[in-house]
PDB file of N, CA and C in Angstrom:
ATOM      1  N   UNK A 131      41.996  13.827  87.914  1.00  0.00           N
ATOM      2  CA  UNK A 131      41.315  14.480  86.812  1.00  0.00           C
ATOM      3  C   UNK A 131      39.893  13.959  86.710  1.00  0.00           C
ATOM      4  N   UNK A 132      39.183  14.802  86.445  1.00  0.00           N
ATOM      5  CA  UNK A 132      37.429  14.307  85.984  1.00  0.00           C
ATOM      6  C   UNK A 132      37.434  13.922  84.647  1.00  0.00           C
ATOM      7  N   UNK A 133      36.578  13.315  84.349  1.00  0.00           N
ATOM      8  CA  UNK A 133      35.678  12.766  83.213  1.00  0.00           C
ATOM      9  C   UNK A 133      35.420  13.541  82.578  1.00  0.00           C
ATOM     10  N   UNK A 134      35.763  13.228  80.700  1.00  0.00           N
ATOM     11  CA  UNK A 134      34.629  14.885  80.221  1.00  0.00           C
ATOM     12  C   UNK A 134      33.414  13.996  80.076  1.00  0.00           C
ATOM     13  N   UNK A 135      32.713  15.180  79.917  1.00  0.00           N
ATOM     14  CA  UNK A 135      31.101  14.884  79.514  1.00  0.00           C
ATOM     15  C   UNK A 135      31.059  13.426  78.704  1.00  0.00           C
ATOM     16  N   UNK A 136      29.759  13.126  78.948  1.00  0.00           N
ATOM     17  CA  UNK A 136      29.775  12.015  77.561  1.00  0.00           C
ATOM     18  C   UNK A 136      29.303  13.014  76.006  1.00  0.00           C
ATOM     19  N   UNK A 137      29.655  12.234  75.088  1.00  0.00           N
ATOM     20  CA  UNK A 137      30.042  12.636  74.188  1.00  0.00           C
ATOM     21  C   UNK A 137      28.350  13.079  73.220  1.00  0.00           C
ATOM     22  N   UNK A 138      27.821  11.893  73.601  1.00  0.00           N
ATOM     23  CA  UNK A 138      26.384  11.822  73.443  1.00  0.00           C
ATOM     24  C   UNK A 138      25.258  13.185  73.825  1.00  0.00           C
ATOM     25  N   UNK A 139      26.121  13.483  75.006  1.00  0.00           N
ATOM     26  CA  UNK A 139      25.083  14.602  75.391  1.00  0.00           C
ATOM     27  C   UNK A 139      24.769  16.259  75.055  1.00  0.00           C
ATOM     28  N   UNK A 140      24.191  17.014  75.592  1.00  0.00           N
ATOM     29  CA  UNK A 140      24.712  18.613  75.062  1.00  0.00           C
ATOM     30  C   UNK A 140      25.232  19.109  75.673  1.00  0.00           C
ATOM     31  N   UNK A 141      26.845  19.051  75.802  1.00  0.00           N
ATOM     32  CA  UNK A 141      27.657  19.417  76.327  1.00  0.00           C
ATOM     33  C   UNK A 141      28.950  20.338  75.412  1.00  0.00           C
ATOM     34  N   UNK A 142      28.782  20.016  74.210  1.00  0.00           N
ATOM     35  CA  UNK A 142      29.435  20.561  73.808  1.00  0.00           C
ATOM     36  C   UNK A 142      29.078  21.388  72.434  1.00  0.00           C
ATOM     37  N   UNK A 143      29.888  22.480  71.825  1.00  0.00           N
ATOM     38  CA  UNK A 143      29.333  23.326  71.289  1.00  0.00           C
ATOM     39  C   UNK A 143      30.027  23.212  69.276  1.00  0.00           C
ATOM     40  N   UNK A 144      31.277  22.542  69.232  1.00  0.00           N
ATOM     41  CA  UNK A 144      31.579  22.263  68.339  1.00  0.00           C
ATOM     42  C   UNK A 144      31.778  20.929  68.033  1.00  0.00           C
ATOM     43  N   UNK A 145      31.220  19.765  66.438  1.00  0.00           N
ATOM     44  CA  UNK A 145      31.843  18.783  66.743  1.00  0.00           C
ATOM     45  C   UNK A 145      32.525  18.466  65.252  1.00  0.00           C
ATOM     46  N   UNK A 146      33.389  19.681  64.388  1.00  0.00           N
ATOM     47  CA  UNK A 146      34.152  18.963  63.479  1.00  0.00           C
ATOM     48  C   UNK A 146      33.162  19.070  62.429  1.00  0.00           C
ATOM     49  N   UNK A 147      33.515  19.322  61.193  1.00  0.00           N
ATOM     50  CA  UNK A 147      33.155  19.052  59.646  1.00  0.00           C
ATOM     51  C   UNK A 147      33.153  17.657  59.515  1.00  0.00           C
ATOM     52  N   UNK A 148      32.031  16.872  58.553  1.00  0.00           N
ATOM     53  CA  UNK A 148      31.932  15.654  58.470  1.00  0.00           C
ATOM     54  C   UNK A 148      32.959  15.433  57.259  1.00  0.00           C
ATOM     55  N   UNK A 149      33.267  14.152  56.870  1.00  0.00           N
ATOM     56  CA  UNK A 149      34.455  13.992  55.464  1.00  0.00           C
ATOM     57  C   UNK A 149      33.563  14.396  54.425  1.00  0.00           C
ATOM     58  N   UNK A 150      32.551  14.729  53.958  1.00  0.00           N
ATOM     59  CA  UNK A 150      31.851  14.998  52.764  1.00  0.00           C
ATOM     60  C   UNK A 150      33.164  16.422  52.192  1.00  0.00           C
ATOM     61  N   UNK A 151      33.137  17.253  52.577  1.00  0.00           N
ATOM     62  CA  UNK A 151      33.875  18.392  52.364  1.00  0.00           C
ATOM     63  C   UNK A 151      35.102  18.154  52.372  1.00  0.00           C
ATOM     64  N   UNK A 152      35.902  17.735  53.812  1.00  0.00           N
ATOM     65  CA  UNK A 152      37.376  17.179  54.242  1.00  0.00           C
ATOM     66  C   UNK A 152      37.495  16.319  54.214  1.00  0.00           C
ATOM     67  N   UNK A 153      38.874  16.138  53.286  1.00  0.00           N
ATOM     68  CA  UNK A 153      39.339  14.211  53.177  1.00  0.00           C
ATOM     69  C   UNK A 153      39.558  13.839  54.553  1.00  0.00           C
ATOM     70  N   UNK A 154      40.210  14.411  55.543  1.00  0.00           N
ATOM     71  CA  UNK A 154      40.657  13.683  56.601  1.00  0.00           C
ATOM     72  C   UNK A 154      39.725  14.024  57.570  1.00  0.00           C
ATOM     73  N   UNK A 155      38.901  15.356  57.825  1.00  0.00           N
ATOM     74  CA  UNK A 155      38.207  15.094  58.849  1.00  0.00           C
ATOM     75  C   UNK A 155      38.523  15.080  60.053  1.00  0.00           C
ATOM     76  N   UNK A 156      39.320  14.412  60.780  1.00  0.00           N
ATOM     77  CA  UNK A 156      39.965  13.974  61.893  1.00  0.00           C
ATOM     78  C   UNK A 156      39.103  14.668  63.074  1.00  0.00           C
ATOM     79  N   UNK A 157      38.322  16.200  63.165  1.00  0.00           N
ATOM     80  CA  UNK A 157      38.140  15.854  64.237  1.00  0.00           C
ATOM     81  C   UNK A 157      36.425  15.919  64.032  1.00  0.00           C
ATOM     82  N   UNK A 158      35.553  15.454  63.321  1.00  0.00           N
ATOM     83  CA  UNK A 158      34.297  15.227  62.958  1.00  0.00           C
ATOM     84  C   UNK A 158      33.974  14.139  63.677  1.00  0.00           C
ATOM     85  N   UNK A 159      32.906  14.657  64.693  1.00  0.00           N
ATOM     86  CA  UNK A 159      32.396  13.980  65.635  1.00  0.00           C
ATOM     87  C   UNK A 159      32.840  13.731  67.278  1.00  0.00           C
ATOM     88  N   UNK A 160      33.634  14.241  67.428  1.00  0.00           N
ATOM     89  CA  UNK A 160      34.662  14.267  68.755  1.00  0.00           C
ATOM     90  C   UNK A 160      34.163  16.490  69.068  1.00  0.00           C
ATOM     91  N   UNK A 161      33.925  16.457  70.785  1.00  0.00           N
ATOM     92  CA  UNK A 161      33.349  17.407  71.083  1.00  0.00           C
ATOM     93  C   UNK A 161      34.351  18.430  71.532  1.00  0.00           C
ATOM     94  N   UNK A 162      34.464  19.710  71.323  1.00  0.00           N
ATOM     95  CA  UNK A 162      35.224  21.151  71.676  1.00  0.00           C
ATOM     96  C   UNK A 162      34.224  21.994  72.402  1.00  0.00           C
ATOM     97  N   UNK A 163      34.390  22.912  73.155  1.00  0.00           N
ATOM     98  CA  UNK A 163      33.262  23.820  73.762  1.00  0.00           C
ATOM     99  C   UNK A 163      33.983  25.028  73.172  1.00  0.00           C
ATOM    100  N   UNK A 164      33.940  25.415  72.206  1.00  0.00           N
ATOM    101  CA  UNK A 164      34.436  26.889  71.912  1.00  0.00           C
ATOM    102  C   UNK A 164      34.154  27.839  71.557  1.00  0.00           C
ATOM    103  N   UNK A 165      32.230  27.708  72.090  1.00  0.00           N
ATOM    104  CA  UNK A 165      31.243  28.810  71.727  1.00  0.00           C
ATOM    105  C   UNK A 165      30.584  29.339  72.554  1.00  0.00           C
ATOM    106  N   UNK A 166      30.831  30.726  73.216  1.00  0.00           N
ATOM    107  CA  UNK A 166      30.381  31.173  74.692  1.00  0.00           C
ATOM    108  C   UNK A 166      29.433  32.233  74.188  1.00  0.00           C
ATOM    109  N   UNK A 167      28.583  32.528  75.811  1.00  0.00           N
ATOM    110  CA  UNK A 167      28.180  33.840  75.198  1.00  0.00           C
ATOM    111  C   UNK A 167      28.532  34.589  76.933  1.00  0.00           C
ATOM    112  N   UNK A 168      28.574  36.130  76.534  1.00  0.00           N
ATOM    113  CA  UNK A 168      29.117  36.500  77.882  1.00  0.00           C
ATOM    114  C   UNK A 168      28.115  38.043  78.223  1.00  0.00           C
ATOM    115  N   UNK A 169      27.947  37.743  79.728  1.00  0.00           N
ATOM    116  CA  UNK A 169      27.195  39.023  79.708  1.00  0.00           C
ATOM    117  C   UNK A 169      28.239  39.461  81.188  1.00  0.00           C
ATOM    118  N   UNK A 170      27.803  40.939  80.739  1.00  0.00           N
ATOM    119  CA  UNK A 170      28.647  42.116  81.666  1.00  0.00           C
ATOM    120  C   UNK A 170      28.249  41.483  83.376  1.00  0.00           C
ATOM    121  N   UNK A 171      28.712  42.257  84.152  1.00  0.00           N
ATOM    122  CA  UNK A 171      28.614  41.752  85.816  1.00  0.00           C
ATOM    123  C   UNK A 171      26.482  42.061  85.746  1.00  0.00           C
ATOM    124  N   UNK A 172      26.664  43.444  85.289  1.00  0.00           N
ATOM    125  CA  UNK A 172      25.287  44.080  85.522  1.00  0.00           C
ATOM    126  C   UNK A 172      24.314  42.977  85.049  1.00  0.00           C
ATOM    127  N   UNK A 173      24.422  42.417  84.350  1.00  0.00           N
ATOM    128  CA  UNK A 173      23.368  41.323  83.671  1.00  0.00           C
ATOM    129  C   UNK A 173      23.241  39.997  83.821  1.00  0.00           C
ATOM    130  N   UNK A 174      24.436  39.822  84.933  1.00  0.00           N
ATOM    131  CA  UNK A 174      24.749  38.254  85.587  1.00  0.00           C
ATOM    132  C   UNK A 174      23.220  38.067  86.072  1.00  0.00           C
ATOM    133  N   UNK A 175      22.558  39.031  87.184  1.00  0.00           N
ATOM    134  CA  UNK A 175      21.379  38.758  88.031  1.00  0.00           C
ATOM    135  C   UNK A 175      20.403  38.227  87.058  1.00  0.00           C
ATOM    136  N   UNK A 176      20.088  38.599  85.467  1.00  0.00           N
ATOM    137  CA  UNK A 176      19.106  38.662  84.751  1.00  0.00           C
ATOM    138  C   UNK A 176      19.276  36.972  83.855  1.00  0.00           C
ATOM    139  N   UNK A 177      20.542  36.417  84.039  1.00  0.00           N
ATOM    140  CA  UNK A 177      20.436  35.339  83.329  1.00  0.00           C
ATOM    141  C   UNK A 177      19.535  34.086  84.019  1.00  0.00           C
ATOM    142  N   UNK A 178      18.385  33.722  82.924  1.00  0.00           N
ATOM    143  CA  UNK A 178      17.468  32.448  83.296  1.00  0.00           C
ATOM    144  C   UNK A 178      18.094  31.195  82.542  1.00  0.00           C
ATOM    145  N   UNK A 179      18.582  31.278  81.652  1.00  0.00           N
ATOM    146  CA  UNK A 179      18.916  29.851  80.650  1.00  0.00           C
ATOM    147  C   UNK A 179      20.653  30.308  80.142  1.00  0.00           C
ATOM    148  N   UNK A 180      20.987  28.964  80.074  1.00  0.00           N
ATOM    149  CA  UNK A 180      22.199  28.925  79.153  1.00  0.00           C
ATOM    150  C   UNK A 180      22.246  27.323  78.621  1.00  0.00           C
ATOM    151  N   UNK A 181      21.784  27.758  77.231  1.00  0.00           N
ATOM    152  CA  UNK A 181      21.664  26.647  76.688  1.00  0.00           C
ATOM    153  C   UNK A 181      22.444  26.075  75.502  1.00  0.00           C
ATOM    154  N   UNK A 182      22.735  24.859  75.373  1.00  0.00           N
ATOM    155  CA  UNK A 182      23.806  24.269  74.187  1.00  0.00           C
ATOM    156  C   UNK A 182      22.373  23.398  73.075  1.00  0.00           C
ATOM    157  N   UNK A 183      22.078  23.993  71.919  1.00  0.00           N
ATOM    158  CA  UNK A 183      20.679  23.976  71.705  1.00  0.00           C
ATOM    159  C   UNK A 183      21.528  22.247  70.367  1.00  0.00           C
ATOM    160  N   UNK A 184      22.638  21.902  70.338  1.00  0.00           N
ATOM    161  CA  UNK A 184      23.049  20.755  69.773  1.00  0.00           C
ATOM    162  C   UNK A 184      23.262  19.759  70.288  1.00  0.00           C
ATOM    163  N   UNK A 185      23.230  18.498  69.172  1.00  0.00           N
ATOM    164  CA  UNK A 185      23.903  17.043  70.426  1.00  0.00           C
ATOM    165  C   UNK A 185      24.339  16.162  70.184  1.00  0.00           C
ATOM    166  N   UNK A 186      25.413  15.463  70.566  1.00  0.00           N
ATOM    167  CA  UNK A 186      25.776  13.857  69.864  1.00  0.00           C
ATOM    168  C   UNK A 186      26.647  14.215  68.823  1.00  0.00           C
ATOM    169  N   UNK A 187      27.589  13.115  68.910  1.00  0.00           N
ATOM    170  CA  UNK A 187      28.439  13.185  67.856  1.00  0.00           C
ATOM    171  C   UNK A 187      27.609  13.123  66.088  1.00  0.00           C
ATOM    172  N   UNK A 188      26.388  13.012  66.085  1.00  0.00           N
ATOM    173  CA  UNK A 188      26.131  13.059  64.829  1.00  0.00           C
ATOM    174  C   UNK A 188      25.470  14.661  64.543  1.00  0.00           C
ATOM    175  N   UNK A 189      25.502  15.503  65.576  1.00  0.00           N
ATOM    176  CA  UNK A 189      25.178  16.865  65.357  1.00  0.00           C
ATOM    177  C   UNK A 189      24.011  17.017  65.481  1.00  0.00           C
ATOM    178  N   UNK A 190      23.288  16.221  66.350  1.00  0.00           N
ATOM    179  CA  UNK A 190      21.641  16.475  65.742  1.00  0.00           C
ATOM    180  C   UNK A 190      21.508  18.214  66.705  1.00  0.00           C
ATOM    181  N   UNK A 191      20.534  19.105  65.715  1.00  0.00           N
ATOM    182  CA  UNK A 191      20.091  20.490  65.904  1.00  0.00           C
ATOM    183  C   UNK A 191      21.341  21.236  65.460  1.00  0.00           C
ATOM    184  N   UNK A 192      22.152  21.101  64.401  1.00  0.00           N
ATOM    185  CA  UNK A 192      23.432  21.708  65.062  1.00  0.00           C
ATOM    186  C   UNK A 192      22.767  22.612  63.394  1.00  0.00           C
ATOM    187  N   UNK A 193      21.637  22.624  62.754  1.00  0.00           N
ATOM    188  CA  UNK A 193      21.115  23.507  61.300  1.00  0.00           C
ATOM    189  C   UNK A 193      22.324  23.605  60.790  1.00  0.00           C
ATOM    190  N   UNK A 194      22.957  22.527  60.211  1.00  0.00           N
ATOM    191  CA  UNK A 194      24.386  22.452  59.075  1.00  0.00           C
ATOM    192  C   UNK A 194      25.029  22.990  59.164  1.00  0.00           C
ATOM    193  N   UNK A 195      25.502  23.268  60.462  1.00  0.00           N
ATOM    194  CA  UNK A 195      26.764  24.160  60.492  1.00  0.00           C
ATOM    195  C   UNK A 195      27.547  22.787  61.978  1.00  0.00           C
ATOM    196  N   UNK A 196      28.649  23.149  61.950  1.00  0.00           N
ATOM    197  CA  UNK A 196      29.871  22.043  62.427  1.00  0.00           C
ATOM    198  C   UNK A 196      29.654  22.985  64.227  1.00  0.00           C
ATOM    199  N   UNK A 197      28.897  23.898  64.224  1.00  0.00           N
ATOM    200  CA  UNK A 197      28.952  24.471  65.818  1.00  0.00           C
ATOM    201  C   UNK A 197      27.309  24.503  66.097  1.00  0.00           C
ATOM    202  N   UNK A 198      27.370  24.480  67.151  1.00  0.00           N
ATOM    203  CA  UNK A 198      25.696  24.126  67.678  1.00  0.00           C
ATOM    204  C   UNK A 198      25.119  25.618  67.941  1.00  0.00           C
ATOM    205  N   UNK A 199      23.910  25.847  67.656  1.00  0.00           N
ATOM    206  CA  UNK A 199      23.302  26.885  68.624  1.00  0.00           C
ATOM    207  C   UNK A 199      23.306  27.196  69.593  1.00  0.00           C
ATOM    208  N   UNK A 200      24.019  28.280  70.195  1.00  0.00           N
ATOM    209  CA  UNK A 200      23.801  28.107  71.854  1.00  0.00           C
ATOM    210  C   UNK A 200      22.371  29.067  72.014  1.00  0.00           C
ATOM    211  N   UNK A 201      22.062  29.368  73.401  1.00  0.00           N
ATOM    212  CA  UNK A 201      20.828  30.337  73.715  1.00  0.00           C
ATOM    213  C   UNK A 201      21.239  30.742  75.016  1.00  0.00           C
ATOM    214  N   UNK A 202      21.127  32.342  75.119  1.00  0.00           N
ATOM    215  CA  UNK A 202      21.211  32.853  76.776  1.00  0.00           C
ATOM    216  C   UNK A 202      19.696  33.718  76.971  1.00  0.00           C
ATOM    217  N   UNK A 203      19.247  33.241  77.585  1.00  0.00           N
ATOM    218  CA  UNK A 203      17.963  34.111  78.014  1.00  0.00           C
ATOM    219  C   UNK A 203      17.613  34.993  78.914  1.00  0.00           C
ATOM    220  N   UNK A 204      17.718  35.995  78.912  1.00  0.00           N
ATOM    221  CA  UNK A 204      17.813  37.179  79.905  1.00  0.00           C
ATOM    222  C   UNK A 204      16.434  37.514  80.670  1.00  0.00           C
ATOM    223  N   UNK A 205      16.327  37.420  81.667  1.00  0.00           N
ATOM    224  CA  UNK A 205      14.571  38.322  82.318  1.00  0.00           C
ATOM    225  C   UNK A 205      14.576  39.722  81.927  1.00  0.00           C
ATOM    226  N   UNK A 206      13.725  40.215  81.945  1.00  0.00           N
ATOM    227  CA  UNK A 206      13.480  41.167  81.308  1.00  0.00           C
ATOM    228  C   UNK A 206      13.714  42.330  82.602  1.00  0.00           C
ATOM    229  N   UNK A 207      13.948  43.004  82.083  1.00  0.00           N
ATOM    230  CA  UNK A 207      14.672  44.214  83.318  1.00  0.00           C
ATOM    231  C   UNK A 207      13.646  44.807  83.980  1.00  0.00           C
ATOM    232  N   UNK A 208      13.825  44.822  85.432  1.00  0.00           N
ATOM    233  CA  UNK A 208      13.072  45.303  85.839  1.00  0.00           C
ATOM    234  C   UNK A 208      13.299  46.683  85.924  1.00  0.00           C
ATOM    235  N   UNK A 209      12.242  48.279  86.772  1.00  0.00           N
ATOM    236  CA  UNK A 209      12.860  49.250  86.275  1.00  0.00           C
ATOM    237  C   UNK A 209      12.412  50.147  85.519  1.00  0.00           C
ATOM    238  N   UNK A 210      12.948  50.989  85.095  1.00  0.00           N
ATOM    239  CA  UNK A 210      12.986  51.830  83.955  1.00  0.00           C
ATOM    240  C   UNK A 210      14.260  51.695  83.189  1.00  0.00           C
ATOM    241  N   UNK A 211      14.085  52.127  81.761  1.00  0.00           N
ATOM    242  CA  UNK A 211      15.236  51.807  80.951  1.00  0.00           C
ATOM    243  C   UNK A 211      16.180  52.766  81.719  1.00  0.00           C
ATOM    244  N   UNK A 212      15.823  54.051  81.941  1.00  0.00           N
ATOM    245  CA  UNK A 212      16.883  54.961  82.331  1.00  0.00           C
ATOM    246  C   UNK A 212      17.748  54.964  83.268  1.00  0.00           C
ATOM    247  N   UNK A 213      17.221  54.001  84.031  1.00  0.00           N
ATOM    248  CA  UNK A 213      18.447  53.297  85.078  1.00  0.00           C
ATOM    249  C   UNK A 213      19.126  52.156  84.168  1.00  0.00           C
ATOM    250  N   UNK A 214      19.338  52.223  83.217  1.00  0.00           N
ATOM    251  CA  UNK A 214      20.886  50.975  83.045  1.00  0.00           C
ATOM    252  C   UNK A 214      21.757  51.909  82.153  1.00  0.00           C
ATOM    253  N   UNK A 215      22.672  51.469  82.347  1.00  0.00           N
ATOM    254  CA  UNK A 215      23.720  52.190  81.586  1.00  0.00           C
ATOM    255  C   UNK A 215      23.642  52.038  80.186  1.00  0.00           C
ATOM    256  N   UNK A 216      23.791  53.302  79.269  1.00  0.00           N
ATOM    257  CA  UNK A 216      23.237  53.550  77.990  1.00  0.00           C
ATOM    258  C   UNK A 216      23.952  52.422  76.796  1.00  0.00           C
ATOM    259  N   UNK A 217      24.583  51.532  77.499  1.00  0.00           N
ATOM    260  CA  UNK A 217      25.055  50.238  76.369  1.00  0.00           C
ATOM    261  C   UNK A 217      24.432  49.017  76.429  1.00  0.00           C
ATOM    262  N   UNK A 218      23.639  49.383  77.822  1.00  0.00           N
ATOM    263  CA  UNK A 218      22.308  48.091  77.884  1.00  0.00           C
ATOM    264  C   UNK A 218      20.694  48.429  77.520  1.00  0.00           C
ATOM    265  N   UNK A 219      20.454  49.934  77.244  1.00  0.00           N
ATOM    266  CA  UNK A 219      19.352  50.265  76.978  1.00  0.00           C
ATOM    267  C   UNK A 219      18.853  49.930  76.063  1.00  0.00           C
ATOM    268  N   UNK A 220      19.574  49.703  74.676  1.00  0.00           N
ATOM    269  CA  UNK A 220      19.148  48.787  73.491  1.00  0.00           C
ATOM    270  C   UNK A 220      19.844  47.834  73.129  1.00  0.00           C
ATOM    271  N   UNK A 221      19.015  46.640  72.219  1.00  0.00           N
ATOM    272  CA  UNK A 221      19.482  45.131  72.348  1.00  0.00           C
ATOM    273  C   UNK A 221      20.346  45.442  71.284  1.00  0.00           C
ATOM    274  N   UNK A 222      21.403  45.175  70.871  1.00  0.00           N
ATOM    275  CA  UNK A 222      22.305  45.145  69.779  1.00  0.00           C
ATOM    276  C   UNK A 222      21.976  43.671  68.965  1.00  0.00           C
ATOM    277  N   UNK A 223      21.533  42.548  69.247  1.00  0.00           N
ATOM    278  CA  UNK A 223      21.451  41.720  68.632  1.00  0.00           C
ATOM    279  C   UNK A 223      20.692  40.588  69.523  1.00  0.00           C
ATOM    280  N   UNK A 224      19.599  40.173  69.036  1.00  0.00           N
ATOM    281  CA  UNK A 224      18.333  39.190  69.995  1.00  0.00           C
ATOM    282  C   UNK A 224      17.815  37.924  69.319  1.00  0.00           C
ATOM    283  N   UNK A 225      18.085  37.010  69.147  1.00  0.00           N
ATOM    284  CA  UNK A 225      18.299  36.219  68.152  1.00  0.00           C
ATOM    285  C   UNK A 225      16.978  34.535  68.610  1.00  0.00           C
ATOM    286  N   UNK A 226      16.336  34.368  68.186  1.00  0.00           N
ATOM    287  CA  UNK A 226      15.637  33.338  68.921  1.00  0.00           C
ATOM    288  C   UNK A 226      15.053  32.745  67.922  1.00  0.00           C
ATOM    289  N   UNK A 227      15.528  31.136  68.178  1.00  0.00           N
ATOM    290  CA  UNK A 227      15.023  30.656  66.846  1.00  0.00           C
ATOM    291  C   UNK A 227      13.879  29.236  67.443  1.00  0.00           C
ATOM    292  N   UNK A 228      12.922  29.344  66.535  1.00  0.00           N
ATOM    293  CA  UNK A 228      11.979  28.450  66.729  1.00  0.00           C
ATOM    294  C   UNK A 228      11.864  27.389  65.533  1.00  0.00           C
ATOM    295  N   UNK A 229      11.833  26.220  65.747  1.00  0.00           N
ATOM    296  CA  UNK A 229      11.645  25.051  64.435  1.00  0.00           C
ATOM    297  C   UNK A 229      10.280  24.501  64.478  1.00  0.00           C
ATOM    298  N   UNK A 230       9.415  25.097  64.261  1.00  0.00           N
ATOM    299  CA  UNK A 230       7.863  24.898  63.870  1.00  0.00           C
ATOM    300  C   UNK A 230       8.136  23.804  62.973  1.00  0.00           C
ATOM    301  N   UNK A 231       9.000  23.369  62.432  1.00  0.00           N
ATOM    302  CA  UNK A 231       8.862  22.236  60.838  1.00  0.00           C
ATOM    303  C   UNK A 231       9.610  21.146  61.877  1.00  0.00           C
ATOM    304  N   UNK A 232       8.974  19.949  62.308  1.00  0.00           N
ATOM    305  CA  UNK A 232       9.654  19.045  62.789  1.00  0.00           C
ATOM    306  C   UNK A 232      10.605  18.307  61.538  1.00  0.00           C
ATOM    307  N   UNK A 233      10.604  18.705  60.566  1.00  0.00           N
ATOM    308  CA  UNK A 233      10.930  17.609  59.265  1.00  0.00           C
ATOM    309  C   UNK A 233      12.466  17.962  59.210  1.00  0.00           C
TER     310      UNK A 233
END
């Protein structure tokens, strides 16, 4: 069997509610990967990034929520729109977040 990741790193995508909320907690701070993102075969060629944008058992980037940001970044199609099939021609949801406030 392999090693998982270290725990420290961005490897993983959930790490648990802290006890502030839950008395027991139990799994706050210990890492799960149970946040994907998936693109069709057609859009495999176009993926540049897949990113786990959280880290460390203390959550740092994880913006108060117990699951981290992920990010998939697509190149931009080459082409005309009218060559992709009419469920890739518009973005259903494009989401990109920037933290200008280091604070």
């Amino acid at each position: 069997a392999t090693e998982p990741p270290p725990a420290e790193g961005p490897h993983y995508t959930w790490r648990g509610s802290p006890p502030v909320r839950f008395p027991t907690a139990k799994y706050h701070g210990k890492g799960m990967r149970i946040d994907y993102t998936l693109v069709s075969e057609e859009l495999l060629p176009r993926v540049e990034d897949a990113s786990i944008l959280g880290r460390g058992s203390e959550r740092e980037g994880f913006l108060g929520s117990d699951h981290s940001p992920i990010r998939l970044r697509l190149a931009k199609a080459t082409g005309s729109v009218e060559q992709l099939p009419p469920q890739l021609r518009e973005p259903t949801l494009c989401v990109e977040v920037e933290d200008d406030d280091p604070a």
